[in-house]
CSV table of N, CA and C in Angstrom, one decimal:
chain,number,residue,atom,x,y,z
A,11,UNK,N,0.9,-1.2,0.0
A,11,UNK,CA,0.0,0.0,0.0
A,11,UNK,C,0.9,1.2,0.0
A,12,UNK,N,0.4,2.2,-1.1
A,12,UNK,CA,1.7,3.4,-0.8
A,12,UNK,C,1.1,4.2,0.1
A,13,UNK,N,2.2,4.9,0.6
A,13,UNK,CA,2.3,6.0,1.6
A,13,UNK,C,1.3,7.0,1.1
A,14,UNK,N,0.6,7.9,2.2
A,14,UNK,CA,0.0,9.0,1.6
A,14,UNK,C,0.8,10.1,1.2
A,15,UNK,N,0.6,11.1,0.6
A,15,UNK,CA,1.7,12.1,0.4
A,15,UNK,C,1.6,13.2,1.6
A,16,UNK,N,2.8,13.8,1.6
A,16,UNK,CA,3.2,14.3,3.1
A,16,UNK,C,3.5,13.2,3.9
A,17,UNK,N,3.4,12.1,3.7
A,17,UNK,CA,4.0,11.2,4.8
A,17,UNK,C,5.0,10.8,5.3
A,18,UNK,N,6.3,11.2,4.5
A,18,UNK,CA,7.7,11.3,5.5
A,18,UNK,C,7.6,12.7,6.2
A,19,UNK,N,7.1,14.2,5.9
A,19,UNK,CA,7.1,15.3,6.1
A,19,UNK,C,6.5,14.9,7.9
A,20,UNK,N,5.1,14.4,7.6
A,20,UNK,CA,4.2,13.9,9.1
A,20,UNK,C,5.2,12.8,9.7
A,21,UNK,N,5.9,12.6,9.4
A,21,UNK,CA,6.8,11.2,10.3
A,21,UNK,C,8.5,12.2,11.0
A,22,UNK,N,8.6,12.9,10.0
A,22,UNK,CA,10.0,13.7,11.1
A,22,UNK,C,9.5,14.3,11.9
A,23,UNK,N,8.3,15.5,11.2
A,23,UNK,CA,7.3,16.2,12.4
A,23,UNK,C,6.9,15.6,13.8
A,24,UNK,N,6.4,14.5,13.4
A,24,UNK,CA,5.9,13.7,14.7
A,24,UNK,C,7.0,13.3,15.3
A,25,UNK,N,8.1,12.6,14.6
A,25,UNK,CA,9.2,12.3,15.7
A,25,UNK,C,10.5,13.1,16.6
A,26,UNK,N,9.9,14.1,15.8
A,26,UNK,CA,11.0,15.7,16.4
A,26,UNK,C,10.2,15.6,18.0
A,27,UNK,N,8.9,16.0,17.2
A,27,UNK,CA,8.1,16.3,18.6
A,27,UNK,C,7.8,15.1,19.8
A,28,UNK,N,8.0,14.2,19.5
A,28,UNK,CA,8.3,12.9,20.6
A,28,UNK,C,9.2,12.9,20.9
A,29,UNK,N,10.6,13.6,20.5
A,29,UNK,CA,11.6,13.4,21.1
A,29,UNK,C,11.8,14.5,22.6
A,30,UNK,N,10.7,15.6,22.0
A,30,UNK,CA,11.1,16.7,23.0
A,30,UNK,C,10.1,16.4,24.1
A,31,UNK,N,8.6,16.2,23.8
A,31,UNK,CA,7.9,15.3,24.9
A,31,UNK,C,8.2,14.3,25.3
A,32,UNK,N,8.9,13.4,24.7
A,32,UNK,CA,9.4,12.1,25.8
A,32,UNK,C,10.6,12.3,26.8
A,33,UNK,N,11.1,13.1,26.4
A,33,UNK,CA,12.0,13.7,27.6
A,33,UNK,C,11.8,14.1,28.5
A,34,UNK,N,10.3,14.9,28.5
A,34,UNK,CA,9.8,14.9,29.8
A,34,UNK,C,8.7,13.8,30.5
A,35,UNK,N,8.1,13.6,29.3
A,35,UNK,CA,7.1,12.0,30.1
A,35,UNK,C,8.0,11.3,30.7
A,36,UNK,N,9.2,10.4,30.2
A,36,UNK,CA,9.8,9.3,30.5
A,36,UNK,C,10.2,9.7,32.4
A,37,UNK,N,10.4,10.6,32.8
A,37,UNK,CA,10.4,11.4,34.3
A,37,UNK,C,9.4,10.9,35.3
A,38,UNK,N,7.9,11.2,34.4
A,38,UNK,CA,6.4,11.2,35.5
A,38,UNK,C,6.6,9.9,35.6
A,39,UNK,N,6.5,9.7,37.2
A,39,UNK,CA,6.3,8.1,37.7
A,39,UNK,C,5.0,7.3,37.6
A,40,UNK,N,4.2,8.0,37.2
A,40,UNK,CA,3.0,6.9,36.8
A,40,UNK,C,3.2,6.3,35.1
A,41,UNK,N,4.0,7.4,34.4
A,41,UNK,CA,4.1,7.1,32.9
A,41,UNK,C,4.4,5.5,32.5
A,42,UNK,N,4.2,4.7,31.9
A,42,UNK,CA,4.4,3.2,31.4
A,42,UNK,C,5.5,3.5,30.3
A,43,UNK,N,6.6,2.9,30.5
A,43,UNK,CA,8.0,2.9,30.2
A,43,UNK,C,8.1,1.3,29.1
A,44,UNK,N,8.8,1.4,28.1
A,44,UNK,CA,9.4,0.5,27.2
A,44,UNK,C,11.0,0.7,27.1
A,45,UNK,N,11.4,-0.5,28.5
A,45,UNK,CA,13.7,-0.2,28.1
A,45,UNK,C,13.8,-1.4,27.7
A,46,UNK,N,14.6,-0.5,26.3
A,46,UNK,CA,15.3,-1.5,25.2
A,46,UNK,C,16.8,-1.4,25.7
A,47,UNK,N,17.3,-2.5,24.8
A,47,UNK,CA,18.7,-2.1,24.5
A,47,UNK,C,19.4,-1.7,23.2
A,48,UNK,N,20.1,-0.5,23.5
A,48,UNK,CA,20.5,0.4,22.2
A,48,UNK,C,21.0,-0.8,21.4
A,49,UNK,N,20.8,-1.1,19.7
A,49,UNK,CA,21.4,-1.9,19.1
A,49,UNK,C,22.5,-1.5,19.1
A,50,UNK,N,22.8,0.2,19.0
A,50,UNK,CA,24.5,0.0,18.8
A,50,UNK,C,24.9,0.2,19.5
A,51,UNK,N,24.7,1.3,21.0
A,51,UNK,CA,25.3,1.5,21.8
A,51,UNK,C,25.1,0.8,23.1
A,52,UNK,N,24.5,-0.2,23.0
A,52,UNK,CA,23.9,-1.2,24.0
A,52,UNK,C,23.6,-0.7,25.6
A,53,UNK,N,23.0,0.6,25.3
A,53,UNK,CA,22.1,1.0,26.8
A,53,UNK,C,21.0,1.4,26.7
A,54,UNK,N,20.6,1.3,27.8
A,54,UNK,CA,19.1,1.3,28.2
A,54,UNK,C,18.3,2.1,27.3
A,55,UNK,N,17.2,1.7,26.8
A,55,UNK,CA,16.8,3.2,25.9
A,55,UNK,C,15.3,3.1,26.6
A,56,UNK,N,14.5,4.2,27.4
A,56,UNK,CA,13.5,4.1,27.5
A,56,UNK,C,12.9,5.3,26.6
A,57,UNK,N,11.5,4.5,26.5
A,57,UNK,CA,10.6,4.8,25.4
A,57,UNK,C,9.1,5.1,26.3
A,58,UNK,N,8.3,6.0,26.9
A,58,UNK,CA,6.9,5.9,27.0
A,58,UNK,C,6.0,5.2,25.9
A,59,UNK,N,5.4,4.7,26.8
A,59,UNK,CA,4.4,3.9,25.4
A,59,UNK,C,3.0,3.6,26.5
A,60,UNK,N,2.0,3.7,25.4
A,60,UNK,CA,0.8,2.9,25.9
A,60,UNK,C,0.3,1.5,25.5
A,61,UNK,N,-0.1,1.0,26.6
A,61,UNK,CA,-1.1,-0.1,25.8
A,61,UNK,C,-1.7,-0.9,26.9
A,62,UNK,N,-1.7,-2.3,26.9
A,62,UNK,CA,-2.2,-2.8,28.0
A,62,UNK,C,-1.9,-4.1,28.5
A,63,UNK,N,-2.0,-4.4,30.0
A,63,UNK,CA,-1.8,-6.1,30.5
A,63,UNK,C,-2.5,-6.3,30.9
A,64,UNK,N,-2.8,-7.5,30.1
A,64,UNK,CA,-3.4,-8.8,29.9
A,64,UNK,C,-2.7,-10.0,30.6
A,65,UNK,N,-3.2,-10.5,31.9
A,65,UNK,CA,-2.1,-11.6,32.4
A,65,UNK,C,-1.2,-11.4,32.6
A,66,UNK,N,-0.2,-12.1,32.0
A,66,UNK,CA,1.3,-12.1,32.0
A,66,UNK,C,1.9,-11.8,31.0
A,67,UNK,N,1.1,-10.8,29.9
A,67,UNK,CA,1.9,-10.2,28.6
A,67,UNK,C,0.9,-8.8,28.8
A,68,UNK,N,1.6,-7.6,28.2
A,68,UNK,CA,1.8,-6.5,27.9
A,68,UNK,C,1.3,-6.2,26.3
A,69,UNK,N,0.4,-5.2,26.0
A,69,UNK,CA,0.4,-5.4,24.5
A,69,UNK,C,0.3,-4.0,24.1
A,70,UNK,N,0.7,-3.4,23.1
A,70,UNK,CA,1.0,-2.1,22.5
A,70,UNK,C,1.0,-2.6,20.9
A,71,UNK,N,1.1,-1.0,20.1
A,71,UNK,CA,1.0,-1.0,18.9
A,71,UNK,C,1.5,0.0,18.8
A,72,UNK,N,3.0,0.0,18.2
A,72,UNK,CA,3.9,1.3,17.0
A,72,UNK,C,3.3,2.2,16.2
A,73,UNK,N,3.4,3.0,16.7
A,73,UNK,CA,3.0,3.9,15.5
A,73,UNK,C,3.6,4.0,14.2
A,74,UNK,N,4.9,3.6,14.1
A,74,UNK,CA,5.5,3.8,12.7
A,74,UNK,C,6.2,2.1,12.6
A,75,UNK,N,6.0,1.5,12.8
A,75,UNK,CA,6.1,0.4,13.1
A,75,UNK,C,7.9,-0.4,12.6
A,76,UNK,N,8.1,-0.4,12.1
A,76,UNK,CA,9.4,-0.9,11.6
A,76,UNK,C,10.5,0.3,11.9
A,77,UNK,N,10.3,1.1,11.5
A,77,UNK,CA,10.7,2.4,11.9
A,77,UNK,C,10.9,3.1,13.1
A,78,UNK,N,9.9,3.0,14.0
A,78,UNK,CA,10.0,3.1,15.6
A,78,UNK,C,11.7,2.5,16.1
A,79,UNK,N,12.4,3.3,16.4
A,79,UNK,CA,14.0,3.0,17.0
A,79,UNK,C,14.0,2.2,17.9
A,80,UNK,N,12.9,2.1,18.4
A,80,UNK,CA,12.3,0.9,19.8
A,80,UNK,C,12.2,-0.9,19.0
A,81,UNK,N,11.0,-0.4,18.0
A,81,UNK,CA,11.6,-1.9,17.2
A,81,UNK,C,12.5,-2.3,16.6
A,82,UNK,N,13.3,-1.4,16.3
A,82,UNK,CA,14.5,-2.0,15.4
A,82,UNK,C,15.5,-2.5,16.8
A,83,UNK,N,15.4,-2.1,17.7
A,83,UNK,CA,15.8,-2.3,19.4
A,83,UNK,C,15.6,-3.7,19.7
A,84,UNK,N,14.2,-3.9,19.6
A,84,UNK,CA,13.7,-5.7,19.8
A,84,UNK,C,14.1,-6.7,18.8
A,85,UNK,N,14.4,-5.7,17.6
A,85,UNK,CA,14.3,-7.1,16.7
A,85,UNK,C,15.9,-7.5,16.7
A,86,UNK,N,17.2,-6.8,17.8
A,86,UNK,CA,18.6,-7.2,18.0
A,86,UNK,C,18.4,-8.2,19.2
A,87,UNK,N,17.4,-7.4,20.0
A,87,UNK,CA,17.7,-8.2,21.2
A,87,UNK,C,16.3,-8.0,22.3
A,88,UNK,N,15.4,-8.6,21.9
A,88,UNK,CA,14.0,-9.1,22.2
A,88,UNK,C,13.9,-8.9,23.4
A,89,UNK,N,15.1,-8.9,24.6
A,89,UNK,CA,14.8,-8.7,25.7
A,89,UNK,C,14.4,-7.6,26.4
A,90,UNK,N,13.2,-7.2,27.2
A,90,UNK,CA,13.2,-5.6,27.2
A,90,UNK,C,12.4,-5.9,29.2
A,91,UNK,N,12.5,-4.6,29.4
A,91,UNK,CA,11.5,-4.1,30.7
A,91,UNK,C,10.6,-3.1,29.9
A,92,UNK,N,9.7,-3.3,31.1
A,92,UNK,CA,8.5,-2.7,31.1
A,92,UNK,C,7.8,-2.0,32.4
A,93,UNK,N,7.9,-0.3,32.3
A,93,UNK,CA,7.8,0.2,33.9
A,93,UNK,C,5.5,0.3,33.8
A,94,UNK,N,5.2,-0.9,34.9
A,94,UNK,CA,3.7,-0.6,35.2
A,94,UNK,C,3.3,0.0,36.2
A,95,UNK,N,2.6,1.1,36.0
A,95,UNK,CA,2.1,1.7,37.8
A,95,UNK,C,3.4,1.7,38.9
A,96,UNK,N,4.5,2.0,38.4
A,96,UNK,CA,5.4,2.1,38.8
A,96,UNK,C,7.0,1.3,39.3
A,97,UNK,N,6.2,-0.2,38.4
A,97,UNK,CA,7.3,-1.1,39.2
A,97,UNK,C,7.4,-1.7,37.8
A,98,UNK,N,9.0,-2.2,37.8
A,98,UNK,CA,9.4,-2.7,36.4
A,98,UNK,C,9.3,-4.0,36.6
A,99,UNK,N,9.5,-4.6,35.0
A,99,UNK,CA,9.3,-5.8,34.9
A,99,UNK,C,10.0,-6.1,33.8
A,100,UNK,N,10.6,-7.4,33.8
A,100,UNK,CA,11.5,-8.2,32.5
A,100,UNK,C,10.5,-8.4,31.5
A,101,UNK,N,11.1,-9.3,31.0
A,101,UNK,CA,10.2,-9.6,29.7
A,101,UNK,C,11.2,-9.9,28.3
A,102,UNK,N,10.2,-10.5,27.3
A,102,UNK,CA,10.6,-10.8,25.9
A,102,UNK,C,9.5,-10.3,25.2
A,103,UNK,N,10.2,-9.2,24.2
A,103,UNK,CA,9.4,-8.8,23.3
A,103,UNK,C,9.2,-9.6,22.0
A,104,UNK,N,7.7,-9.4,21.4
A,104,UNK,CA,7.1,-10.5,20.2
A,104,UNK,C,6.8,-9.5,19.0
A,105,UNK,N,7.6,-9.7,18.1
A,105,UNK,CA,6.6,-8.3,17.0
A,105,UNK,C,6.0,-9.2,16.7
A,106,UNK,N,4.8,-8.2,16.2
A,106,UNK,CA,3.4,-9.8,15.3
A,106,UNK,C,3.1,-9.1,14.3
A,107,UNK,N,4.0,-8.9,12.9
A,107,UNK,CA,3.3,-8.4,12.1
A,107,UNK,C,1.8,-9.2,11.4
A,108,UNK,N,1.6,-10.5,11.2
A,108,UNK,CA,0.1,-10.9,11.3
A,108,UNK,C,-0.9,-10.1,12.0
A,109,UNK,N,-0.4,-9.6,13.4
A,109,UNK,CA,-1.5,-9.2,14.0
A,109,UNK,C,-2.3,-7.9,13.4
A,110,UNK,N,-3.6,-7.8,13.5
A,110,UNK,CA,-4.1,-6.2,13.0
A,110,UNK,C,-3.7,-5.2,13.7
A,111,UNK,N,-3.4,-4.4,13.5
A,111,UNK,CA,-2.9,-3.5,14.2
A,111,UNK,C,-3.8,-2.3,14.9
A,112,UNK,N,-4.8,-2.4,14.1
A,112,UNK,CA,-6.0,-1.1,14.4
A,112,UNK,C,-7.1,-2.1,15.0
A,113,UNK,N,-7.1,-3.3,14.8
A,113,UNK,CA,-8.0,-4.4,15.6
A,113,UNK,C,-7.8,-4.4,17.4
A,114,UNK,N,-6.3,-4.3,17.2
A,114,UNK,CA,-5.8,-4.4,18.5
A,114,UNK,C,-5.5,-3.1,19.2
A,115,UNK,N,-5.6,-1.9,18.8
A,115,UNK,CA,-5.7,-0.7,19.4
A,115,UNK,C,-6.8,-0.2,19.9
A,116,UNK,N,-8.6,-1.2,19.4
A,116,UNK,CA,-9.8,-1.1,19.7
A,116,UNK,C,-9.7,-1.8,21.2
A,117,UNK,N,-9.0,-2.4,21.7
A,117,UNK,CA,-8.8,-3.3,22.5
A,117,UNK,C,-7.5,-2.5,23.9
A,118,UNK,N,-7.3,-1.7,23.3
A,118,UNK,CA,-6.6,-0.9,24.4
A,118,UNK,C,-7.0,0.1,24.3
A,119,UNK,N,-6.0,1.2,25.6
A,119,UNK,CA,-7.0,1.8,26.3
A,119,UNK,C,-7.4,3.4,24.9
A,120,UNK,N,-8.2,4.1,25.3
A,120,UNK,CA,-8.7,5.0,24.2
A,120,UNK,C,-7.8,5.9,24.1
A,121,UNK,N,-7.4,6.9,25.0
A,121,UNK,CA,-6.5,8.0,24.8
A,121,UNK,C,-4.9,7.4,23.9
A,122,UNK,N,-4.8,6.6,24.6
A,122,UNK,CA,-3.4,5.7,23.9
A,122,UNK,C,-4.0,5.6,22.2
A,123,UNK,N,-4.9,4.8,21.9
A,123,UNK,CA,-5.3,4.0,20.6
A,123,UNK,C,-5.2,6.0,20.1
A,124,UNK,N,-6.3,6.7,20.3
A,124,UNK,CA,-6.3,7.6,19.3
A,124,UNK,C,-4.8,8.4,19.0
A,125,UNK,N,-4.4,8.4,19.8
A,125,UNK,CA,-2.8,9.3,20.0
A,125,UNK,C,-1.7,8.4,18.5
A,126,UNK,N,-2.2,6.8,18.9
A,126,UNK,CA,-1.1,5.9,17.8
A,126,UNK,C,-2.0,6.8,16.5
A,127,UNK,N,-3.1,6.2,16.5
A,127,UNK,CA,-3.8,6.7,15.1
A,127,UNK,C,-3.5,7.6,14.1
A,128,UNK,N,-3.2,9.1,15.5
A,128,UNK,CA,-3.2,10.1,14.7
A,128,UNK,C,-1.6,10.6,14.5
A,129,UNK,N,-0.8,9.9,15.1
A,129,UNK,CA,0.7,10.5,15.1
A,129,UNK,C,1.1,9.1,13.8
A,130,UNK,N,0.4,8.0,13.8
A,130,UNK,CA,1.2,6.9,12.7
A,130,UNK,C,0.8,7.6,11.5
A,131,UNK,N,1.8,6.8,10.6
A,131,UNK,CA,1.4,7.3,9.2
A,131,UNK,C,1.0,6.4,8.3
A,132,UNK,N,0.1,6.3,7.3
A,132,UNK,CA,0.1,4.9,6.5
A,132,UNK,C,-0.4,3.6,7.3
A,133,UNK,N,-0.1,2.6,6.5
A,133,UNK,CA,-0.1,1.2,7.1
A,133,UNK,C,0.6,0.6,8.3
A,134,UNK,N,1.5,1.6,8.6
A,134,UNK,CA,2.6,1.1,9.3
A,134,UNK,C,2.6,0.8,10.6
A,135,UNK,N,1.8,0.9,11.6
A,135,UNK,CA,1.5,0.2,12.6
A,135,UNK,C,2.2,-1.4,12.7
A,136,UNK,N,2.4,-1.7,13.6
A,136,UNK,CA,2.9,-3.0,14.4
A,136,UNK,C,2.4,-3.4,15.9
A,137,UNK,N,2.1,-4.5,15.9
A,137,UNK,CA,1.1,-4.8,17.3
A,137,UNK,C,3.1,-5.7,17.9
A,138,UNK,N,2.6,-4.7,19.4
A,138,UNK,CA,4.0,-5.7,19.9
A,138,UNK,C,3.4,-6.4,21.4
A,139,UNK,N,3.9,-7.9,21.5
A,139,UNK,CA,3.3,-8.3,22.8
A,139,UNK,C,4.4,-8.4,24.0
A,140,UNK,N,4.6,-7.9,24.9
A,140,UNK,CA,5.7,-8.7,25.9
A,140,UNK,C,5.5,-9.8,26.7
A,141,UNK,N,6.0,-10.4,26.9
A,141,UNK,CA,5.8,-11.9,27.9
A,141,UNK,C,6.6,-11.6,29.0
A,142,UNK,N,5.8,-11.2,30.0
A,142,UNK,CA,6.4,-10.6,31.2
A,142,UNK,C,6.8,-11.8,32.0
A,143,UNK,N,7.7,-11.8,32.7
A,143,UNK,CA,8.5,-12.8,33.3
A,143,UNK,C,8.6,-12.3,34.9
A,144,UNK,N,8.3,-11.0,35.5
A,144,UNK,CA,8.3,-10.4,36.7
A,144,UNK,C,9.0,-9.4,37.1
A,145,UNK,N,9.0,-9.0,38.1
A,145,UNK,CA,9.9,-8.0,38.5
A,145,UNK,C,11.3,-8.4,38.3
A,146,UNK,N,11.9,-7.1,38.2
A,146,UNK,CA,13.2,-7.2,37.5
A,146,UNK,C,13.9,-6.1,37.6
């Protein structure tokens, strides 16, 4: 499916301005946290993210999906934490590109789903699951 036009233009826009907001979200202690490890420089990278737990897995959806610096993160080294209501947790991250991606954003929480919506661009969405393993 091609891109709409203006769609790399909407993708630096949006991720300029995530960069300068997530530098202050990643701070608020209630915020829900995604730490990777840098592919190249192998430290911690935390990312704010929404979505939701279910059991003993975690489930979110990329806005830019392949492209997100976070997935290219998991797909080196799958291993990640996840900060919930304030307490972290280990885990193994799952990309699912099968999964729908707008299927599964009806399914988490609403402020989160609309925020992916309107900041992704295109098709590009990715549904990610973590398999939480516990405190960590």
């Amino acid at each position: 499916m091609p891109k709409p036009p203006n769609a790399e233009r909407k993708y630096r826009t949006v991720t300029a301005f995530q960069r300068r907001l997530n530098a202050v979200v990643r701070r608020l202690p209630g915020q829900t946290l995604l730490e990777t490890t840098g592919r190249v420089s192998g430290l911690p990278r935390r990312t704010p993210v929404g979505g939701r737990r279910e059991g003993d897995s975690f489930w979110l959806v990329s806005e830019f999906g392949e492209r997100s610096q976070y997935i290219r993160n998991i797909r080196a080294d799958p291993r990640v934490r996840v900060r919930l209501r304030g307490r972290w947790y280990a885990g193994t991250a799952h990309l699912l590109p099968d999964d729908d991606p707008l299927a599964r954003l009806r399914r988490l929480p609403r402020f989160n789903s609309m925020a992916v919506r309107a900041m992704g661009v295109g098709p590009g969405h990715l549904t990610v699951r973590v398999e939480l393993e516990g405190q960590g």
